[in-house]
């Protein structure tokens, strides 16, 4: 049994803010914003995880956080595994910098 990828929608102002965050200097917030932006075109979580080189659970977590709390959900990493996902993202970013 496969799981359904729940759609993500963003208004014009949210889209503008997500693009700003995706291009910002904070690598963790940038990746979270890219997760949401990629999700707007109905990319499957597993495919997005491969594309961004992160765990599928991190993609799922941040999409769900955005659905529930919008942009604030990306900024607040308390509870629900958010800190673990932030740590994973930061670790990936560090390893990518070291490889460059």
C-alpha positions as a printed NumPy array, in Angstrom:
array([[ 0.   ,  0.   ,  0.   ],
       [ 1.494,  3.334, -1.021],
       [ 1.032,  6.562,  0.833],
       [-0.56 ,  9.6  , -0.709],
       [ 1.608, 12.693, -1.002],
       [-0.462, 15.476,  0.526],
       [-0.469, 18.639, -1.578],
       [ 1.187, 21.833, -0.418],
       [-0.119, 25.221, -1.429],
       [ 1.351, 28.64 , -0.819],
       [-0.088, 32.08 , -1.349],
       [ 1.758, 34.808, -3.233],
       [ 3.297, 36.338, -0.096],
       [ 4.321, 32.932,  1.247],
       [ 5.875, 32.044, -2.088],
       [ 7.835, 35.289, -2.073],
       [ 9.066, 34.605,  1.486],
       [ 9.962, 30.984,  0.684],
       [12.037, 32.103, -2.294],
       [13.777, 34.71 , -0.136],
       [14.562, 32.081,  2.522],
       [15.727, 29.56 , -0.091],
       [18.252, 32.094, -1.376],
       [19.272, 33.328,  2.079],
       [22.524, 32.861,  3.96 ],
       [21.147, 30.446,  6.583],
       [21.759, 26.978,  5.056],
       [19.297, 25.19 ,  7.341],
       [16.458, 27.614,  6.607],
       [17.388, 27.607,  2.929],
       [17.003, 23.842,  2.75 ],
       [13.68 , 23.905,  4.61 ],
       [12.359, 26.508,  2.165],
       [13.569, 24.448, -0.81 ],
       [11.767, 21.413,  0.608],
       [ 8.522, 23.385,  0.56 ],
       [ 9.144, 24.971, -2.835],
       [ 9.852, 21.555, -4.354],
       [ 6.696, 20.231, -2.726],
       [ 4.561, 22.826, -4.492],
       [ 4.945, 20.9  , -7.747],
       [ 3.766, 17.631, -6.143],
       [ 7.228, 16.056, -6.033],
       [ 7.021, 12.827, -4.051],
       [ 8.773, 12.957, -0.68 ],
       [11.08 , 10.058, -1.536],
       [12.143, 11.723, -4.802],
       [12.638, 15.062, -3.108],
       [14.753, 13.43 , -0.398],
       [17.018, 11.887, -3.047],
       [17.231, 15.179, -4.95 ],
       [18.162, 17.148, -1.801],
       [20.298, 14.331, -0.34 ],
       [18.391, 14.21 ,  2.941],
       [16.223, 11.681,  4.757],
       [12.632, 11.248,  3.594],
       [11.455, 11.766,  7.179],
       [12.97 , 15.273,  7.149],
       [11.078, 16.127,  3.971],
       [ 7.867, 14.784,  5.502],
       [ 8.454, 16.621,  8.772],
       [ 9.002, 20.063,  7.237],
       [ 6.139, 19.72 ,  4.768],
       [ 3.779, 18.786,  7.59 ],
       [ 5.098, 21.618,  9.745],
       [ 4.47 , 24.057,  6.889],
       [ 0.946, 22.694,  6.33 ],
       [ 0.086, 23.187, 10.007],
       [ 1.949, 26.384, 10.871],
       [ 2.915, 27.933,  7.522],
       [ 6.224, 29.885,  7.484],
       [ 6.35 , 29.906, 11.299],
       [ 6.523, 26.119, 11.18 ],
       [ 9.865, 26.335,  9.407],
       [11.302, 28.729, 11.946],
       [10.186, 26.821, 15.032],
       [12.132, 23.602, 15.44 ],
       [10.784, 22.65 , 18.854],
       [ 9.011, 19.35 , 19.272],
       [ 8.064, 16.698, 16.767],
       [11.613, 15.87 , 15.728],
       [12.303, 19.322, 14.356],
       [15.641, 19.687, 16.107],
       [16.724, 16.271, 14.874],
       [15.778, 17.287, 11.336],
       [17.634, 20.619, 11.747],
       [20.713, 18.761, 12.994],
       [20.564, 16.4  , 10.031],
       [20.282, 19.291,  7.598],
       [23.189, 21.143,  9.223],
       [25.328, 17.982,  9.112],
       [24.585, 17.506,  5.413],
       [25.398, 21.119,  4.659],
       [28.721, 20.799,  6.514],
       [29.657, 17.64 ,  4.609],
       [28.777, 19.299,  1.292],
       [31.   , 22.286,  2.142],
       [33.864, 19.963,  3.084],
       [33.517, 18.099, -0.223],
       [33.577, 21.328, -2.258]])
